[in-house]
Structure formats: C-alpha cells, structure tokens
Coordinates of C-alpha atoms and ligand atoms in Angstrom, one line a residue:
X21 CA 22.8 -8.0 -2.2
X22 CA 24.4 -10.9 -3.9
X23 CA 23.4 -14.7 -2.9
X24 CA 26.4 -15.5 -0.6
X25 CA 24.8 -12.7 1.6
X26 CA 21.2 -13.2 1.2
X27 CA 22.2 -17.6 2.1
X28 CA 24.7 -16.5 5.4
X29 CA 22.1 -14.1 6.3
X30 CA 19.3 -16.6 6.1
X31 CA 21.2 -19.5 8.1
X32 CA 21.0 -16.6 11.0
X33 CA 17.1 -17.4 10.9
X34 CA 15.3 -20.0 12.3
X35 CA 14.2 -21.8 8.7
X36 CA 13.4 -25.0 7.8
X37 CA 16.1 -25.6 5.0
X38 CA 18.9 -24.0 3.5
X39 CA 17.8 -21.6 -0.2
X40 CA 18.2 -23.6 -3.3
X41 CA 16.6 -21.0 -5.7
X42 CA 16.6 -16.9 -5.3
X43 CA 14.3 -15.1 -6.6
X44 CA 14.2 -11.4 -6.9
X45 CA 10.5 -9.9 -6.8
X46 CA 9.9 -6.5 -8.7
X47 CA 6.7 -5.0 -7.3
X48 CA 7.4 -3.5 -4.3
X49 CA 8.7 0.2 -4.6
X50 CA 10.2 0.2 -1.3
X51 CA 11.9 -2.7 0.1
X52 CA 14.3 -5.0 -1.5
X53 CA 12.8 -8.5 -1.8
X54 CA 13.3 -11.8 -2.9
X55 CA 11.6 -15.1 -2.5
X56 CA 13.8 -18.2 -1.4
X57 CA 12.7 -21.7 -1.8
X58 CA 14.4 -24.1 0.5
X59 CA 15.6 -27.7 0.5
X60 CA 13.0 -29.1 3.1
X61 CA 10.2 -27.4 0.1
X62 CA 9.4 -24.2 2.2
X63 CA 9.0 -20.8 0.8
X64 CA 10.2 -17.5 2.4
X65 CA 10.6 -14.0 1.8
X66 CA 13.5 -12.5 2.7
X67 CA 13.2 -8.3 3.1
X68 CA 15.9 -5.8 3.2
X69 CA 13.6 -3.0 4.9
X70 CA 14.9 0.2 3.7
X71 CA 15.4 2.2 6.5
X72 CA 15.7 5.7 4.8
X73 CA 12.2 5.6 4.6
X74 CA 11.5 3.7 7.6
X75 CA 14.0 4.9 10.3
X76 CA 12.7 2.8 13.3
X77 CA 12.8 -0.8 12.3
X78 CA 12.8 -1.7 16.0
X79 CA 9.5 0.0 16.4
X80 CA 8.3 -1.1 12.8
X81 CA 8.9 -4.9 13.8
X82 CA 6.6 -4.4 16.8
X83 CA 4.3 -3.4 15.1
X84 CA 3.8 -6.3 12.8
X85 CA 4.5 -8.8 15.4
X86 CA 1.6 -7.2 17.3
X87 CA -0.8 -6.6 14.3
X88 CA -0.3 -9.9 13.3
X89 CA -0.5 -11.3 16.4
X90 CA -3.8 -10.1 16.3
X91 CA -5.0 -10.6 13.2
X92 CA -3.9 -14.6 13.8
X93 CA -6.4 -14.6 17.1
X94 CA -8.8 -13.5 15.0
X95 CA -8.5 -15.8 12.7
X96 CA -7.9 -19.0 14.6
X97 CA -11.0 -18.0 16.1
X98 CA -12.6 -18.3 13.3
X99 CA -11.1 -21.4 12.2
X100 CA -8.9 -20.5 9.6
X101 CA -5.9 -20.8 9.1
X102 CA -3.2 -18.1 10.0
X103 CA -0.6 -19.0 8.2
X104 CA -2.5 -18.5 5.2
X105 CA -4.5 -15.3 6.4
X106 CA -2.3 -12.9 7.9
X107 CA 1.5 -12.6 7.5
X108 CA 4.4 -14.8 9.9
X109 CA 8.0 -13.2 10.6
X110 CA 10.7 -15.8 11.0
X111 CA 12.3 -15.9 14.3
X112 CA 16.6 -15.6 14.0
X113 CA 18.4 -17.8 15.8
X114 CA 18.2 -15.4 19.0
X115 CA 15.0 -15.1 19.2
X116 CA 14.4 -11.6 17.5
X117 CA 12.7 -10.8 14.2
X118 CA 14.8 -8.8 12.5
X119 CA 18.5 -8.6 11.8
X120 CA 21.0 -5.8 11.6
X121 CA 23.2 -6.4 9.4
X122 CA 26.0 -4.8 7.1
X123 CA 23.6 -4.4 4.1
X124 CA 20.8 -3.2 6.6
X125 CA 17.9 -4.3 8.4
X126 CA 17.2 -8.0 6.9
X127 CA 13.7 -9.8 8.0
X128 CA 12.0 -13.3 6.4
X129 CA 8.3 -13.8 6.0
X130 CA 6.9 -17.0 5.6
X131 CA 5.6 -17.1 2.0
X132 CA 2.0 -17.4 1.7
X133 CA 0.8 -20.7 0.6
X134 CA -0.7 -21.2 -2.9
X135 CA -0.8 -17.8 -3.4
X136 CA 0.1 -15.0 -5.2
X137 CA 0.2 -11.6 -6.0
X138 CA -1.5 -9.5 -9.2
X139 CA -0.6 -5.8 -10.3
X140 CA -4.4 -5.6 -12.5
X141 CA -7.2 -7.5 -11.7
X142 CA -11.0 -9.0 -13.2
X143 CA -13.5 -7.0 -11.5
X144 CA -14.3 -10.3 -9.8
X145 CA -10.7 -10.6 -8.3
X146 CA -10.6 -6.8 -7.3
X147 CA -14.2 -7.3 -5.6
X148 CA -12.7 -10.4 -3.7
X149 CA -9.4 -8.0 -2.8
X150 CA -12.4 -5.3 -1.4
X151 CA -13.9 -7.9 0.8
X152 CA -10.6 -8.9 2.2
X153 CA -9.4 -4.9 3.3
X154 CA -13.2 -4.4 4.3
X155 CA -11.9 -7.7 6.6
X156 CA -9.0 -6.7 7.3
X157 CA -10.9 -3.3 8.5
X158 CA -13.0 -4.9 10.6
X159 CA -10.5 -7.6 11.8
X160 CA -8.5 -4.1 13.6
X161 CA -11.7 -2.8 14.9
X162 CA -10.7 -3.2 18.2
X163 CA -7.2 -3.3 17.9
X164 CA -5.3 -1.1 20.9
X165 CA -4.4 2.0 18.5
X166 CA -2.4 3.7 21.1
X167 CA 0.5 0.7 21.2
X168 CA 1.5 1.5 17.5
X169 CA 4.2 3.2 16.4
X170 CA 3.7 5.7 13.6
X171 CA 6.2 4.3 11.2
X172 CA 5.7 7.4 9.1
X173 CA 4.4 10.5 10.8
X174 CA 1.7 12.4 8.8
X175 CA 2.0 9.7 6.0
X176 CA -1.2 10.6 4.4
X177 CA -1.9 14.1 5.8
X178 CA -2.1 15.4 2.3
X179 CA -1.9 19.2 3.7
X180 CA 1.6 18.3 4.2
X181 CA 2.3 16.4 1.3
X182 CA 1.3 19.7 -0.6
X183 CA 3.4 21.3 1.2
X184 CA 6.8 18.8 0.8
X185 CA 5.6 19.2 -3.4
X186 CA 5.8 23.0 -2.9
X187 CA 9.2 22.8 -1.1
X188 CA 10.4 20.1 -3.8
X189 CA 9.3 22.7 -6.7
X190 CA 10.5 25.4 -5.3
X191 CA 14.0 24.5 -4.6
X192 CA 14.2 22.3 -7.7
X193 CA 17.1 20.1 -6.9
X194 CA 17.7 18.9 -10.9
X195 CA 16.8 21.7 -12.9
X196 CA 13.3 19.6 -13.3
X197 CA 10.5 22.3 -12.5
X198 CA 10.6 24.1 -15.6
X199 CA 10.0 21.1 -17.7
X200 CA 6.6 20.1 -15.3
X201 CA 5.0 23.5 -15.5
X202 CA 1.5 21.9 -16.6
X203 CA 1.5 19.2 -14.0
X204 CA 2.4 21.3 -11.3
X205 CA 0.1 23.7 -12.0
X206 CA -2.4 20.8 -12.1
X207 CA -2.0 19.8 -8.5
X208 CA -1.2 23.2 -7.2
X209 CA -5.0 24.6 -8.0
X210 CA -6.8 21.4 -5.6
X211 CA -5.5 22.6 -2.5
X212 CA -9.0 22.5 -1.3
X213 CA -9.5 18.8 -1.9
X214 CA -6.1 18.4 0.0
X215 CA -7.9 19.2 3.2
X216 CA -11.1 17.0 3.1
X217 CA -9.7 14.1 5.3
X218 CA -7.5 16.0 7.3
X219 CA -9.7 18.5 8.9
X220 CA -12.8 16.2 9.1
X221 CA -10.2 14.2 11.2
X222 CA -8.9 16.7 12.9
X223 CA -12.9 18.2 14.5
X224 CA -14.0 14.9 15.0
X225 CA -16.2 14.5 11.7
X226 CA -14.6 11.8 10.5
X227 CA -13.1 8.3 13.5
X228 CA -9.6 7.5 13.8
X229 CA -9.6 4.1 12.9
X230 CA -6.4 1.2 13.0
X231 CA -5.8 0.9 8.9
X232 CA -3.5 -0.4 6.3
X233 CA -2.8 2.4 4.5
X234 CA -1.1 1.3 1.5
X235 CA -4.2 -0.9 -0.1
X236 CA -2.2 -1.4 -3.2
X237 CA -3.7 -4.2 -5.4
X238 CA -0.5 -6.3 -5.5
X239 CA -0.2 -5.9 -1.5
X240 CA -2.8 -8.5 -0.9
X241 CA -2.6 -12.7 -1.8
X242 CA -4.9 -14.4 -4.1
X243 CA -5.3 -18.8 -3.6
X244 CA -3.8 -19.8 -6.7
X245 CA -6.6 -22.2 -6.9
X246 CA -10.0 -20.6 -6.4
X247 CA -8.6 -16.8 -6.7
X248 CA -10.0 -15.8 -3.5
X249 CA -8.2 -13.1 -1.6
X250 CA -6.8 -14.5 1.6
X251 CA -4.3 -12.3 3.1
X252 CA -3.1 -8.9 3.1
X253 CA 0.7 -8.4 3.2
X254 CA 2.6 -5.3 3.2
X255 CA 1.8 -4.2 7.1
X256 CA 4.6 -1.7 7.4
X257 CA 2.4 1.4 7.1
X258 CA -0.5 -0.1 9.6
X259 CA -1.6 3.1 11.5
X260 CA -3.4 5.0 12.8
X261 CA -5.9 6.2 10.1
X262 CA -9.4 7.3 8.3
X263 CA -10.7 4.2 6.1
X264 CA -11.0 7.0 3.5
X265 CA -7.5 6.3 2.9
X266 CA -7.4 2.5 2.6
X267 CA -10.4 2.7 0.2
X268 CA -8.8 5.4 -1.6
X269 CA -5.5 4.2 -2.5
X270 CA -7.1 1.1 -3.6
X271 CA -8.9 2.6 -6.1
X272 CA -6.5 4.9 -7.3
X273 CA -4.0 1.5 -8.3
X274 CA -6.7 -1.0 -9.3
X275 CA -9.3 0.8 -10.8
X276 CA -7.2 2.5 -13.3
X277 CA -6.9 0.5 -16.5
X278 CA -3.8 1.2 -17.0
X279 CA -0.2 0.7 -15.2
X280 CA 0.8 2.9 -13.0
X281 CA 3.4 4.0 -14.6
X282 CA 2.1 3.9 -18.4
X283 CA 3.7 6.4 -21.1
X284 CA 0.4 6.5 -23.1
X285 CA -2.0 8.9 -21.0
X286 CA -4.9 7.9 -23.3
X287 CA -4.9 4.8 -22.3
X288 CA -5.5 5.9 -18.4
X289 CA -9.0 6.2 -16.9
X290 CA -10.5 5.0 -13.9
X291 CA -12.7 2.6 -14.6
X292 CA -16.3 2.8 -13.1
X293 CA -17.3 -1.5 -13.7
X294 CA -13.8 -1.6 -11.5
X295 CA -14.5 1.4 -9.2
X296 CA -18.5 -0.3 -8.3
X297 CA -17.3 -3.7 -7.8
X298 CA -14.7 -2.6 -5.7
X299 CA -16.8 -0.5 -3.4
X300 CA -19.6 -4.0 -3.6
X301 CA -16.9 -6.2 -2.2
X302 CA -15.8 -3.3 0.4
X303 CA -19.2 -2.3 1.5
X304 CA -20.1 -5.6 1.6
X305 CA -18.2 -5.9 4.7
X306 CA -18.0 -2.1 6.1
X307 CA -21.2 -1.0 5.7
X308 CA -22.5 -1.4 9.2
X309 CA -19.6 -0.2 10.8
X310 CA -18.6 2.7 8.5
X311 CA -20.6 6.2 9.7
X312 CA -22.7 8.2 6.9
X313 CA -20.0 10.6 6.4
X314 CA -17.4 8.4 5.3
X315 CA -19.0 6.8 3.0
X316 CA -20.7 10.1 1.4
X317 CA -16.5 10.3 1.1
X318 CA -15.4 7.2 -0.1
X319 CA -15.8 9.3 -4.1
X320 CA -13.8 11.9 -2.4
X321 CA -11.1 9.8 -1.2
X322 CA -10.3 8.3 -4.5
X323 CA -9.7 11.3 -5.9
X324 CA -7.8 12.7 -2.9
X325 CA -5.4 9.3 -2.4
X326 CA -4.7 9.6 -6.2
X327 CA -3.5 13.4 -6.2
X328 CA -1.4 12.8 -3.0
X329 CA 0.4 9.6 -4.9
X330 CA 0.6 12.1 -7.9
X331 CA 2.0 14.9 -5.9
X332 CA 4.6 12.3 -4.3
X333 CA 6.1 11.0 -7.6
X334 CA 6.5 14.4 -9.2
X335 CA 8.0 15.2 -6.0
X336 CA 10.2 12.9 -6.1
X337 CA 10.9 13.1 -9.9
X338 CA 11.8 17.0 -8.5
X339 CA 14.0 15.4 -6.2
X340 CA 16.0 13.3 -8.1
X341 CA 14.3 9.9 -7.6
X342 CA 15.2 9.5 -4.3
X343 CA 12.2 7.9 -2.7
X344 CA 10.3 5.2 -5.0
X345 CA 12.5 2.9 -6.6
X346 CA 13.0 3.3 -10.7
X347 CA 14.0 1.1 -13.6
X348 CA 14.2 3.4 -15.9
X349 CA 14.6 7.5 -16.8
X350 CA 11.6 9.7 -16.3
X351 CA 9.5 6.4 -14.3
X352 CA 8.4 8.5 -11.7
X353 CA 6.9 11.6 -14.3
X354 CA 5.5 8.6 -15.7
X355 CA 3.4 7.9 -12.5
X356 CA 3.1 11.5 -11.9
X357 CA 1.3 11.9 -15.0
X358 CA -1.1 8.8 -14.8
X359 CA -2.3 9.7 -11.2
X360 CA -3.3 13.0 -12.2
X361 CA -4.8 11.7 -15.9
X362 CA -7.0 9.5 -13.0
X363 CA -7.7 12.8 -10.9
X364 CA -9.1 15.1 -14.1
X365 CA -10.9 11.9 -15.1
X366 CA -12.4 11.1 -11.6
X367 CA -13.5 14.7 -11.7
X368 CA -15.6 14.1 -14.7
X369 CA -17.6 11.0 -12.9
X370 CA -17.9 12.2 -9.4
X371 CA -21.8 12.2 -9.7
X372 CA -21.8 8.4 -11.0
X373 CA -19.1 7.3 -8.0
X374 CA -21.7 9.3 -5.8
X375 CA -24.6 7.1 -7.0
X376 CA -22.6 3.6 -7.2
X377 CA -21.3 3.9 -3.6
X378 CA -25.1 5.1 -2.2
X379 CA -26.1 2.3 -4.0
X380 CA -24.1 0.1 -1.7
X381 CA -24.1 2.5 1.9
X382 CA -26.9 1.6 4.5
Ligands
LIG20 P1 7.1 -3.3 -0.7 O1 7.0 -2.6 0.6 O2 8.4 -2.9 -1.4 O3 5.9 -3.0 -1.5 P2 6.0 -5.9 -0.1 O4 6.1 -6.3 1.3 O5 4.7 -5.4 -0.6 O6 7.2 -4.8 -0.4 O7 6.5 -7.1 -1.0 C1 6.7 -7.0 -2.4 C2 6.0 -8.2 -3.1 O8 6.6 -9.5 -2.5 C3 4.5 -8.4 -2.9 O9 3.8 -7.6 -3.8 C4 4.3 -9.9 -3.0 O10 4.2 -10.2 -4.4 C5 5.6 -10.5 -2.5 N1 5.4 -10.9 -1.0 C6 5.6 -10.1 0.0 N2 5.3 -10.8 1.2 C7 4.9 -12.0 0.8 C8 4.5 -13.2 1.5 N3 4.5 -13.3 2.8 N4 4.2 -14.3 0.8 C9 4.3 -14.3 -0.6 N5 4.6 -13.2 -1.3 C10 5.0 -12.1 -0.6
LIG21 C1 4.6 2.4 -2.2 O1 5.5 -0.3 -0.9 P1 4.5 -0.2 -2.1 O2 5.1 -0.4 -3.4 O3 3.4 -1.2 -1.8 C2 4.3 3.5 -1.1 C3 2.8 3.8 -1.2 C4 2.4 4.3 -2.6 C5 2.8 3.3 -3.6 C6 2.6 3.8 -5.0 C7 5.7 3.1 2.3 O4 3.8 1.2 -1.9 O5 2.5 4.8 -0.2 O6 1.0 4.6 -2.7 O7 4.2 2.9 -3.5 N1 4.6 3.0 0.2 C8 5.3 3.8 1.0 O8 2.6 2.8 -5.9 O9 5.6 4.9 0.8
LIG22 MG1 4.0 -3.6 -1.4

C-alpha cells in the first residue's frame, strides 16, 4: 500500500485531520497495519483486513461494532472511559465501518491513548494483561453468543487442526516434509491431547463461553504511564469459545522466555514465575465464575493452545507460507519448532502448573 493510497483512503473516513506521519506496525501476523498521526494531533490505525483469512468482513465488522458496543456499556457503567478500554472503529464518510476498496477491505481504529503494545513482558505487566482478559471474560459474560458470526469456523477445534497438519504433510506442496520428519513426528503422537477441549465441549463438560481467542500478549494495551493493562484489541476472532483457549494461548506467547520465533531452541522454556503470575492475575478475576473442571484444565490448555499454534506454522511452513506473514526464509519452522520446545517442556512441569493454578482455584 503506498502513502498516496493509505491518505485518499483515509479522507473517505470520518477523521479529525488529514495523516502527517505513517507508520507501518510489525506485530500483527495477519492484517496489514499502520498507525497515522493527524494534523488536528489524533492517532489512528488504519487496517487492511486480509480477507483470505477472513472471508466475511461484512459479518466480521458486526461483530466488532457489537462486541464493542458492549464492552463500552459496560464500561461507561463503570465509569471509565471507553475510548481507552475497549476498541472504536471510525465511521466513513457514509456512515459504514469498513471500506471496500481496490487494495481490499480498509477499516481505522481509533488508537488507544497513552498506550502501547509489548511482545515480552515483567511478570508484573503479564499479571496486569491476566486481569484485563479475566475482565474482558467476565465483561462478555452475558453477551448474546448466538448474534456472532464465526469469523473462522472450528478456529481452535484442534481435532481439525490435526487433521489440516496431516493433509498439509501428506500432500507436501514444497518438497518440505522430508526435511521435518522429527517435528512431525513430534506432534503426530499427541493426538490424544488434541481432543481434551473439544469433546469436553462437545458432552457438555466443559460451557460455551463468548471469548477472545487470540490472547496474544501484544494484543492487549498497556498506559504508558502506570503500565496497567487497559484494553484488549485484536477482536476479529471474538467467538464463541471455552476459556481454556483464551488462557491457553496466553500462556503459550508470554510465558515462554523466548520469541516466538527464536532460532536458538535452548533458549525456549516456559517459564513457571510467568506461568503463576499469569494464572494470579487471571484467577483473580475468573475464579468465581470459572467451574472446577476448567480450571483442573487451565495446565492442560497451555499445552494444548501451544501444539495447535505449533501444528499451524509447520503447516503452513508445509504449505508454502501462505497463512502467517514472514520476514524471512524458514520463520515459520522457526515458530514450529519453539511451540513444540514449549510443549516437551510443559510436559516436564505439568504437576507444578497443577499445584500453582489449585493454588489460585476456589
Ligand atoms: P493482527 O490481527 O495482524 O495481529 P492487530 O489488530 O493485533 O493485528 O494490530 C497489530 C498491532 O497494532 C497491535 O499489536 C498493536 O500494537 C497495534 N494496534 C492495533 N490496534 C490498535 C489501537 N486501537 N490502538 C493502538 N495500537 C493498536
Ligand atoms: C495470529 O493476529 P495475531 O498475530 O495476533 C493468529 C493466532 C496465532 C498467532 C500466533 C486470526 O495472531 O491464532 O495464535 O498469530 N491469528 C489468526 O502468533 O489466525
Ligand atoms: Mg494481533
């Protein structure tokens, strides 16, 4: 997108001021983004959504405008503010919040406040980001599930995702399979611990809650000031869910003490100071609403959201990187590798995450 397009496309938004600086942001694997500060001193973020992964951006825009819409009742009820606690699409000049254009589907956030984003964290700072999903949780409680779309059917059913890996290995699109014999093998014998979310769903043992689904660490807004977590962002994969997964994923990217896409395997574990803190600031505000089973699971889930995220970037690597975006060769083997480094290591500490997250369950 160059800057001619991303200004002419803005002008079609109802914004205070016209961009005087462009910035492209890198942490997002998914959509394109950029952050434009305007001449009136306003801050927005202007998306391209990509649409190969999220084919109904009609659908996905509802659901944001209603999650949000929501989440701002809540919050104004509580007397805070929503423009700093939940996120706030731009209208365009026609009164819609979205725009099809020739490079896609373009949408602008208001940029949070103050704030910003982190891709490793303190275990104070990822304890504050805990609280705020355990918020966020609660804050959907009694959100209408039914009047969401699915923006990505079965996007954590990790039955499926094992099978998608076995179709990618099997058909083995660039000659890749071969070369990740070791790592396939890997997450081809945990076929059983693919099925501990979805069939507790499936007979009832474990609620269908409203949830975020992609808790990533650098999906939620610190204050630049006090480094308290105010809002979580990202809301395209709000669904229909189990909490397992929103505690889950977040422990998979933030507990880990390394990147996510680090070289050096031996410098990847999962950290247990991270992983307790984490499930202290979570628990600290799920814990009366969360039934026994799932948080006997929450150990469970880490381990589960992390081979699911492995099995989708060798997957992809299989593929030919069509899926998460790269900056360089091999990025996504990279991942592979560090998500299932986690897995063998979470393995080894099941019994202490048993004993930390009892420690925090009522
Ligand atoms: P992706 O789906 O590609 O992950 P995100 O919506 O998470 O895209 O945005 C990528 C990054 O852009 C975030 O990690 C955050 O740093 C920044 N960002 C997104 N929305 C906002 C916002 N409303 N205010 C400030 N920063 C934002
Ligand atoms: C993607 O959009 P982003 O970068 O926050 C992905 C998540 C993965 C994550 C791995 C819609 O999250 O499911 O866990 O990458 N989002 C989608 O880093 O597929
Ligand atoms: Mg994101």
């Amino acid at each position: 997108m160059t800057n001619e397009f991303i200004i002419s496309t803005a002008a079609k938004f109802k914004l205070g001021g016209k961009p005087v600086e462009i910035i492209p942001i890198h942490t997002g694997h998914i959509n394109r983004t950029y952050r434009l500060n305007c001449t009136n001193g306003s801050s927005y973020i202007f998306q391209k959504v990509n649409t190969d992964i999220f084919t109904q951006p009609k659908q996905l825009t509802e659901n944001i405008l209603a999650v949000t819409e929501f989440i701002r009742g809540k919050l104004s009820t509580l007397g805070k503010d929503p423009d700093r606690g939940t996120l706030s699409l731009m209208p365009t000049e026609d009164g819609e919040h979205m725009l099809m254009t020739e490079e896609g589907c373009i949408r602008i956030y208001k940029a949070v406040p103050g704030a910003h984003s982190v891709d490793s964290a303190t275990p104070e700072l990822f304890e504050n980001a805990a609280a705020a999903f355990g918020r966020f949780q609660n804050m959907l409680g009694d959100f209408p599930a039914a009047t969401l779309h699915e923006s990505i059917p079965q996007f954590h059913d990790t039955v499926k995702r094992l099978n998608d890996f076995k179709d990618a290995l099997a058909a083995d699109k660039m000659g890749r399979a071969a070369s990740v014999k070791a790592e396939a093998d890997f997450i081809l014998a945990r076929e059983t611990l693919c099925h501990v979310a979805v069939d507790a769903l499936a007979t009832g043992e474990l609620p269908l809650r409203v949830t975020h689904n992609d808790t990533k660490l650098n999906n939620i807004m610190f204050d630049d000031a006090t480094d308290e977590a105010i809002c979580v962002i990202d809301l395209d994969t709000v669904m229909p869910g189990s909490v397992l997964y929103d505690f889950g994923d977040a422990i998979r990217f933030g507990a880990s003490t390394a990147a996510e896409d680090e070289p050096d395997l031996s410098l990847v574990e999962c950290d247990m100071n991270l992983y307790e803190h984490f499930t202290r600031g979570f628990l600290s505000e799920t814990a009366d609403t969360l039934t026994k089973r799932e948080c006997e699971l929450l150990p469970e889930s880490a381990m589960l959201l992390t081979l699911e995220c492995g099995m989708r970037f060798l997957g992809d690597y299989l593929n030919g990187d069509v899926y998460f975006s790269t900056s360089r060769e091999g990025q996504n083997l990279d991942r592979a590798r560090t998500q299932l480094k986690l897995v063998a290591d979470m393995e080894s500490k099941l019994d202490l995450m048993r004993k930390i997250t009892a420690g925090y369950s009522k």
